PDB file of C-alpha atoms and ligand atoms in Angstrom:
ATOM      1  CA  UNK A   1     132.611  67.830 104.885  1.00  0.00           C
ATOM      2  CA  UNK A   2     128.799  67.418 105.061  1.00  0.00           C
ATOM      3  CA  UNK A   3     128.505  71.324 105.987  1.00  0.00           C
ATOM      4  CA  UNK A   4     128.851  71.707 102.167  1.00  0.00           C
ATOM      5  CA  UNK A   5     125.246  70.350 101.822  1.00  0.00           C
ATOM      6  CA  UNK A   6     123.942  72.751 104.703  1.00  0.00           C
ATOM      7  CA  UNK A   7     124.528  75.728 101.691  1.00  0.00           C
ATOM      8  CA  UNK A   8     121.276  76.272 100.434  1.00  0.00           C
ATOM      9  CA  UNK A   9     119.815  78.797  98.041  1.00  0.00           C
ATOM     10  CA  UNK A  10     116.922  80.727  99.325  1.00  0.00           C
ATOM     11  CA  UNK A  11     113.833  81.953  97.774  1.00  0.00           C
ATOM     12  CA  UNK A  12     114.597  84.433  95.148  1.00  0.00           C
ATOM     13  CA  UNK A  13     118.277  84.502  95.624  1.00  0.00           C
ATOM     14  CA  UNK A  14     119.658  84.541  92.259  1.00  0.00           C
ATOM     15  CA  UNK A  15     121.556  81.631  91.305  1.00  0.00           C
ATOM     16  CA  UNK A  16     124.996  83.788  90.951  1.00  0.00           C
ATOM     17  CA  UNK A  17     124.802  85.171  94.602  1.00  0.00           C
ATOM     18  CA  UNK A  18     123.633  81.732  95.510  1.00  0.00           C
ATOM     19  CA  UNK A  19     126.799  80.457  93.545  1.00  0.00           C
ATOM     20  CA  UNK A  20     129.267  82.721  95.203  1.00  0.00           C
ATOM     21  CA  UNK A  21     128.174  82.007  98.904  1.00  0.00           C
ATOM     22  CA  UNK A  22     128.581  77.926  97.842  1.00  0.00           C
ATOM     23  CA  UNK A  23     132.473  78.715  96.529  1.00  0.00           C
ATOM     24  CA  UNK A  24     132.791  80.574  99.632  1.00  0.00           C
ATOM     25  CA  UNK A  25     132.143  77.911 101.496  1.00  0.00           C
ATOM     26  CA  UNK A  26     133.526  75.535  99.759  1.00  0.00           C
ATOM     27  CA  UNK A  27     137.107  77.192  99.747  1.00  0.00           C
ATOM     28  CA  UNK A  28     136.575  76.818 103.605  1.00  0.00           C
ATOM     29  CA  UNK A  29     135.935  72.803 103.490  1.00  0.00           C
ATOM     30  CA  UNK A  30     138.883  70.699 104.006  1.00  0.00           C
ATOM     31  CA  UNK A  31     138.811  67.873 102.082  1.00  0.00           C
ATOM     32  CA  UNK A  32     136.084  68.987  99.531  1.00  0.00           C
ATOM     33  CA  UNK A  33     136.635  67.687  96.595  1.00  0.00           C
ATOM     34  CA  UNK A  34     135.206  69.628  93.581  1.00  0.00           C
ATOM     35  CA  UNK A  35     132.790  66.242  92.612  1.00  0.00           C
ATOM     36  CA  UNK A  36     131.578  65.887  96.340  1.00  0.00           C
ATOM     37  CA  UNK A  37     130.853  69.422  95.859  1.00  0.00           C
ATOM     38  CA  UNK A  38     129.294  69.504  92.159  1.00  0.00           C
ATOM     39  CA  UNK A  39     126.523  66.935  94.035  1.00  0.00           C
ATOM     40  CA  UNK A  40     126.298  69.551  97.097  1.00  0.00           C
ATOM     41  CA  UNK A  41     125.823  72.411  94.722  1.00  0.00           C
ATOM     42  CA  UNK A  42     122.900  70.907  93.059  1.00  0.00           C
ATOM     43  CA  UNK A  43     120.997  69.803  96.294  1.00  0.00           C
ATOM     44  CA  UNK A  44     121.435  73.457  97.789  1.00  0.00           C
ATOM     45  CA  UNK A  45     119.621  74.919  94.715  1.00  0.00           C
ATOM     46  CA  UNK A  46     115.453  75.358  95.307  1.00  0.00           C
ATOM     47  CA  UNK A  47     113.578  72.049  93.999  1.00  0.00           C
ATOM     48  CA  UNK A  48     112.230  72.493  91.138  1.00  0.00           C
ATOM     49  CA  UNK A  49     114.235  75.337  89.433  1.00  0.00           C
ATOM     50  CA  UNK A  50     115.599  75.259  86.384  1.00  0.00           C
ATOM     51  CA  UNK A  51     119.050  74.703  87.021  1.00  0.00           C
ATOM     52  CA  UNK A  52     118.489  71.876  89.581  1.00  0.00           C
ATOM     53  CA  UNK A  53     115.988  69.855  87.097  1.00  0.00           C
ATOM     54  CA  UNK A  54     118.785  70.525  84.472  1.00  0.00           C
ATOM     55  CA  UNK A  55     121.538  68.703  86.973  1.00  0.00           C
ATOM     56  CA  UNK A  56     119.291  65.711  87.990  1.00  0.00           C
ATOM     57  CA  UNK A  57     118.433  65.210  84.430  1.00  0.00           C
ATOM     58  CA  UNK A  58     122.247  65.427  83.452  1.00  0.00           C
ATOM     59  CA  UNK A  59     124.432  65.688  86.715  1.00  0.00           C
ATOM     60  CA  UNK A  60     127.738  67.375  86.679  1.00  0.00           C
ATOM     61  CA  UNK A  61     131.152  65.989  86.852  1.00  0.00           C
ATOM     62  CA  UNK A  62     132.904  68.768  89.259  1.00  0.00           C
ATOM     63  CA  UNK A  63     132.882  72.100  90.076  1.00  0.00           C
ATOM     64  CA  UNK A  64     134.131  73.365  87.046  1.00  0.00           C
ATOM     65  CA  UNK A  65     131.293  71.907  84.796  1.00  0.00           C
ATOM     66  CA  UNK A  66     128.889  73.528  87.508  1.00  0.00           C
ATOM     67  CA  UNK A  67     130.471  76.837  86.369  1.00  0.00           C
ATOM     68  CA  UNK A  68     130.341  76.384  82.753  1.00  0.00           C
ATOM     69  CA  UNK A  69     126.413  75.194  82.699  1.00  0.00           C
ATOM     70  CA  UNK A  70     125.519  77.996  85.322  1.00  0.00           C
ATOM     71  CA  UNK A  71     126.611  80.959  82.992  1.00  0.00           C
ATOM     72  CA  UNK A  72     124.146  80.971  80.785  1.00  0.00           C
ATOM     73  CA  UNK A  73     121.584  80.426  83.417  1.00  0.00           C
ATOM     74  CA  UNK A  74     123.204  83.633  85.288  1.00  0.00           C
ATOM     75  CA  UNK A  75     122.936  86.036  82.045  1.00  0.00           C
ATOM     76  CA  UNK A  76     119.487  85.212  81.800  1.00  0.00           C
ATOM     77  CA  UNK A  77     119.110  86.243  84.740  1.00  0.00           C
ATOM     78  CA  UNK A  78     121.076  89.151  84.738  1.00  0.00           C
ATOM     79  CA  UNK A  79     118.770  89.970  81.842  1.00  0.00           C
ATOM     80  CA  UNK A  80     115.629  88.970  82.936  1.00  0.00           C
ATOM     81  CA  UNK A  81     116.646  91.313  86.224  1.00  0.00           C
ATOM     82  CA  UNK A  82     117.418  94.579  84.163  1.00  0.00           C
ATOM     83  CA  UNK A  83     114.461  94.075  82.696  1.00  0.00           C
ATOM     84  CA  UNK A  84     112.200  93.972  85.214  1.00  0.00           C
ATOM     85  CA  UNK A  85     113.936  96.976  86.884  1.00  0.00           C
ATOM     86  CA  UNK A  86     113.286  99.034  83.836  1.00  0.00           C
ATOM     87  CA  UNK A  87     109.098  98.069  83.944  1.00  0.00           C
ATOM     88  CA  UNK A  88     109.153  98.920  87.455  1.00  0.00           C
ATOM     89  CA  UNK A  89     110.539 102.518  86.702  1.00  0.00           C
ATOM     90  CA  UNK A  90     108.481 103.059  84.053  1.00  0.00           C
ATOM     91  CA  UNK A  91     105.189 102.320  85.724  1.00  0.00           C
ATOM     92  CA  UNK A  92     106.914 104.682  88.270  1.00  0.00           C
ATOM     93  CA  UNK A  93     107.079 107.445  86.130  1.00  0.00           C
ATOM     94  CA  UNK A  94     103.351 106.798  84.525  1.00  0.00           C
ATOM     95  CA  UNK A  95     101.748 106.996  87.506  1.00  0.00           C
ATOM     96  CA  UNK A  96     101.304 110.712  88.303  1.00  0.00           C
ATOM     97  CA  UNK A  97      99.918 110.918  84.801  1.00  0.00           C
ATOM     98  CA  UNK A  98      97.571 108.060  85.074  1.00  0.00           C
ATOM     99  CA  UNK A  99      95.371 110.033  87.562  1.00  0.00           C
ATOM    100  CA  UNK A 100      94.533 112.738  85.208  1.00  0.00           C
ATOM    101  CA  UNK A 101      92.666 110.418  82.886  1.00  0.00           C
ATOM    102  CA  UNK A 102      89.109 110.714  83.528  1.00  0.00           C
ATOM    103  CA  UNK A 103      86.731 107.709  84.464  1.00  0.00           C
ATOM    104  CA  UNK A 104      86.603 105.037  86.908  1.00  0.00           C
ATOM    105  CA  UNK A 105      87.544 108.251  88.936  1.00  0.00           C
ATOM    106  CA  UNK A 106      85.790 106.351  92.096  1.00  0.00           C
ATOM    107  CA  UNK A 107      88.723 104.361  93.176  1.00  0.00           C
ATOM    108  CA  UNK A 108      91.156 106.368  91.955  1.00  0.00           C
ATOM    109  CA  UNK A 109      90.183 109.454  93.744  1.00  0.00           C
ATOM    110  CA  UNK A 110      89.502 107.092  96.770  1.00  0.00           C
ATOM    111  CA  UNK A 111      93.061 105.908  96.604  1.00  0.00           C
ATOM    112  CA  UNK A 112      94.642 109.562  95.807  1.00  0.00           C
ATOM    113  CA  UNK A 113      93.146 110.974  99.068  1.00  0.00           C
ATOM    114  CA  UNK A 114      94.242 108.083 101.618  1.00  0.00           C
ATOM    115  CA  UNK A 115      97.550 108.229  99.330  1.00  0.00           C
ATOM    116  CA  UNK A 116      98.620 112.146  99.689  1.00  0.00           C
ATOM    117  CA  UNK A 117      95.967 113.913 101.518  1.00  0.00           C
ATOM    118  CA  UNK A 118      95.637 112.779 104.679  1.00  0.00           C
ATOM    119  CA  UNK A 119      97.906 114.543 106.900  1.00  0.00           C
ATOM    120  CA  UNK A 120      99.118 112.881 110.309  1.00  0.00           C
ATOM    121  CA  UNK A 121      96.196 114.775 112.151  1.00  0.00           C
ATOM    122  CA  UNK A 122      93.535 112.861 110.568  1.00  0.00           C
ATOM    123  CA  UNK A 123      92.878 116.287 108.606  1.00  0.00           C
ATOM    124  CA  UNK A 124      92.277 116.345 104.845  1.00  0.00           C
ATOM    125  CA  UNK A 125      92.693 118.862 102.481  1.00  0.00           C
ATOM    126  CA  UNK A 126      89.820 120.975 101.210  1.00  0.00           C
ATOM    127  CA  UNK A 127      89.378 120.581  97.928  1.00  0.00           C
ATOM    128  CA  UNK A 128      86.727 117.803  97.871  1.00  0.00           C
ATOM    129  CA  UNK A 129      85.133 119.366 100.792  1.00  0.00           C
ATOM    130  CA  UNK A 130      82.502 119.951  97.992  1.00  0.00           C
ATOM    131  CA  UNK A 131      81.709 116.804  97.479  1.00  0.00           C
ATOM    132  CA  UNK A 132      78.668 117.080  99.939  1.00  0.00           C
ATOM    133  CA  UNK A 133      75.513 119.006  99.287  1.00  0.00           C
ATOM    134  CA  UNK A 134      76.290 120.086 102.898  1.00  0.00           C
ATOM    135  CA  UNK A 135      78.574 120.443 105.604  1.00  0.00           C
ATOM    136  CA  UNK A 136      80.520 117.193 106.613  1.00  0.00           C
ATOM    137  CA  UNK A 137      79.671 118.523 110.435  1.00  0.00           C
ATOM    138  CA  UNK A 138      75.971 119.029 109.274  1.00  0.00           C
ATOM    139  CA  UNK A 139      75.297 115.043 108.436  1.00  0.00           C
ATOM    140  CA  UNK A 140      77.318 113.970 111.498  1.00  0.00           C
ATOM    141  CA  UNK A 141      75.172 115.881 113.203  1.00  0.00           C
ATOM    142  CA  UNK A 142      71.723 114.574 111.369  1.00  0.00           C
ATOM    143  CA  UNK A 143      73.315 110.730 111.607  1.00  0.00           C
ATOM    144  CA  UNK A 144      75.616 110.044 114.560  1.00  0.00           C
ATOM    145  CA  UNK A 145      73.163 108.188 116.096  1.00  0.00           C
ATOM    146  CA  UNK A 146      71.849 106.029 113.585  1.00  0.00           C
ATOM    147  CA  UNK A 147      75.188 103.313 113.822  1.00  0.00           C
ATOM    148  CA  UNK A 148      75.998 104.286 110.765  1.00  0.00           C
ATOM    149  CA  UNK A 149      79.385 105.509 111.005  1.00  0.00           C
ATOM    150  CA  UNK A 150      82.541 103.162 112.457  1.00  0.00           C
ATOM    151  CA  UNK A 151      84.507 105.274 115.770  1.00  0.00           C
ATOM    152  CA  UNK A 152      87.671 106.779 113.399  1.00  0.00           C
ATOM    153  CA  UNK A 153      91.089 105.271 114.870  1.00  0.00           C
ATOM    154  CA  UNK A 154      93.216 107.564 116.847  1.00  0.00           C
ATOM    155  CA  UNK A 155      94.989 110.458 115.509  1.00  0.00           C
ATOM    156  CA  UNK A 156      98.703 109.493 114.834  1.00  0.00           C
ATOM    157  CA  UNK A 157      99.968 113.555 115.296  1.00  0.00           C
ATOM    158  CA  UNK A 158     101.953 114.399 118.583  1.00  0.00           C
ATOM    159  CA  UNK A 159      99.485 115.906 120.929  1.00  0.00           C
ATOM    160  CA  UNK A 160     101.764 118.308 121.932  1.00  0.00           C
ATOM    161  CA  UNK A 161     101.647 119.644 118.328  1.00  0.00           C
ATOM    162  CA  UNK A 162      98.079 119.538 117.688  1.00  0.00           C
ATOM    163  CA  UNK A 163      95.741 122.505 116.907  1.00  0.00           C
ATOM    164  CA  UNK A 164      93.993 123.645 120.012  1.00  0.00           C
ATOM    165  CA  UNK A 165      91.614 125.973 118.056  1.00  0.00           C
ATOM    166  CA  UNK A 166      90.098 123.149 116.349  1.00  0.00           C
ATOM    167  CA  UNK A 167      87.992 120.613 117.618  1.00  0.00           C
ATOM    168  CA  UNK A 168      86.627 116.963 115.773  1.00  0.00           C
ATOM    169  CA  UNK A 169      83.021 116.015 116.753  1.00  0.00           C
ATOM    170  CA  UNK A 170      83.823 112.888 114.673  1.00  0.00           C
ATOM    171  CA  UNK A 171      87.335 112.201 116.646  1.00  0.00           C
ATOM    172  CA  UNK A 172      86.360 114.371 119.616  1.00  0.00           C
ATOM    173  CA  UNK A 173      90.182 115.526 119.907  1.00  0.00           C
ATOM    174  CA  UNK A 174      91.462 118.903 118.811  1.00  0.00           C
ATOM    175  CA  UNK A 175      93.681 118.879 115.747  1.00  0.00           C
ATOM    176  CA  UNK A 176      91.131 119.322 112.595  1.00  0.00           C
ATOM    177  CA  UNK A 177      87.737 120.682 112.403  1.00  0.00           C
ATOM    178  CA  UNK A 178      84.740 118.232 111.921  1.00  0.00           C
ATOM    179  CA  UNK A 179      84.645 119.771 108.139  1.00  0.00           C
ATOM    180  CA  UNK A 180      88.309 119.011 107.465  1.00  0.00           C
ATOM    181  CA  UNK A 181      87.990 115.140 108.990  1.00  0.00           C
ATOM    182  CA  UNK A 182      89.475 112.661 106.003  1.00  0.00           C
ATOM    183  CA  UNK A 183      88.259 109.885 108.082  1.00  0.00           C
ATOM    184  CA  UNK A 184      84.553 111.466 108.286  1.00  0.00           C
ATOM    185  CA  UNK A 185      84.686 112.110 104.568  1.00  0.00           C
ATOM    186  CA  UNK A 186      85.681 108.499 103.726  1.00  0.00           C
ATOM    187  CA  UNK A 187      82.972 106.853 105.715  1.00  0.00           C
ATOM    188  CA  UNK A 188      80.464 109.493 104.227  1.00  0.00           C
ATOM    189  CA  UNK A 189      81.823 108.459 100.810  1.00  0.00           C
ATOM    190  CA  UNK A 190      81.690 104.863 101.718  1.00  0.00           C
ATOM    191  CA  UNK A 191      78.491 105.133 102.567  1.00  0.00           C
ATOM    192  CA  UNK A 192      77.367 107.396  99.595  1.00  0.00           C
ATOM    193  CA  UNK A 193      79.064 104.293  97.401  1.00  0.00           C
ATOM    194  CA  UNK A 194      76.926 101.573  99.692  1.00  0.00           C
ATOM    195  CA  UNK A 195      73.317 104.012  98.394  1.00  0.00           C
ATOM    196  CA  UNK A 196      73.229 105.709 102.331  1.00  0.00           C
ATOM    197  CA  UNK A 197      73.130 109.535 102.507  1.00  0.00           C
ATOM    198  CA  UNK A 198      73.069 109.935  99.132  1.00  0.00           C
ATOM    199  CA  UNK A 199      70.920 113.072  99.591  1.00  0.00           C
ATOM    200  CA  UNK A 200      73.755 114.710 100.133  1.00  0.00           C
ATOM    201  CA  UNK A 201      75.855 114.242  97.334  1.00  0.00           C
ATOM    202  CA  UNK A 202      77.277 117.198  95.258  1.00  0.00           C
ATOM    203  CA  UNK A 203      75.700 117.516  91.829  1.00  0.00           C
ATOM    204  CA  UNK A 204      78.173 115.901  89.382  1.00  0.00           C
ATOM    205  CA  UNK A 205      79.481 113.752  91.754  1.00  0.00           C
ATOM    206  CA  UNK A 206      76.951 111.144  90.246  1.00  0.00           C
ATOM    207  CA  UNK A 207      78.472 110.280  87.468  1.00  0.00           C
ATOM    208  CA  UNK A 208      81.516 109.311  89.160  1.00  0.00           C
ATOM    209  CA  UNK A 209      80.189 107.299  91.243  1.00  0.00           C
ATOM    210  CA  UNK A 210      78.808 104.343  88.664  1.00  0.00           C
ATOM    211  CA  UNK A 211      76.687 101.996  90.025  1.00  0.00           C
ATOM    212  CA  UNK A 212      78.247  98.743  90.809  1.00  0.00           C
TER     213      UNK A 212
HETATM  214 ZN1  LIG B 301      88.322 113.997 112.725  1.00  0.00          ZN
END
């Protein structure tokens, strides 16, 4: 009969799941009598939630008073759970929008490249390639040696699949040219946003880049 009190509610289980495992198991318990189980019931629930303060301050009978002074506690949370489904859709379908607005672009734009233009090669797309006064290759080149930049982690693509035409000073694999790199473009970026090589930055690019 102790089993009963091995039912407990885990983190952010909701109280009705939570409720229907207990009468599950309790329907299995010989001998369980419904204000045995009323006491079980409460000491499965998490310390310190709402339902179990409200049963230590006023404990239940039986089983049956468990089930009316649960209900409203489930529709609450029933509604509570709707809601927060509908906020997380609707920041869902804000975001693409969100990255049009202008300013603060730094992050963002940070965040938008590692998010959707990185490709599995460790090769970005172009179209901040003109970001740089000059040629990503060209300040590799002019820098490498100065400890400035951090060795890029492996490439993630199949080998078998990579470019062969195009080799990465900065990965020194084929795959991506040095000018395509996303990793090379991030440190140069990162540095740019730290005050190093900013000799090299596009025209225009300062004002996105705000001083910190
Ligand atoms: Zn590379």
């Amino acid at each position: 009969m102790a089993a009963i009190f091995m039912v407990k509610q885990k983190v952010r289980e909701r109280l009705k799941t939570f409720y229907e495992c207990f009468r599950a198991e309790q329907v299995q318990i010989e001998g369980c009598t419904s204000k045995y189980a009323a006491v079980a019931f409460r000491e499965g629930l998490l310390p310190n939630s709402h339902m179990y303060n409200d049963l230590v301050r006023k404990p239940a009978k039986d089983m049956s008073e468990i089930q009316t002074r649960i209900e409203g506690e489930i529709s609450l949370e029933e509604i509570e759970a709707a809601h927060a489904t509908r906020s997380t859709s609707l920041i869902a379908s804000r975001a693409p929008d969100e990255s049009n607005i202008n300013g603060a672009e730094q992050n963002r734009s940070w965040n938008r490249n590692r998010r959707s233009e990185q490709t599995m090669d460790g090769r970005g797309l172009q179209e901040n390639q003109n970001k740089f006064t000059i040629s990503q290759s060209t300040i590799l080149r002019a820098h490498q040696n100065e400890g400035i930049f951090t060795k890029p982690p492996p490439l993630m693509s199949d080998p078998s699949r990579r470019d062969q035409s195009r080799f990465c000073e900065f990965h020194r694999e084929y795959s991506h040219t040095t000018n395509q790199c996303q990793n090379l473009r991030w440190q140069i970026e990162s540095l740019m946003a730290k005050g190093k090589l900013i000799q090299y930055r596009a025209l225009g690019e300062e004002e996105n880049n705000p001083a910190p």
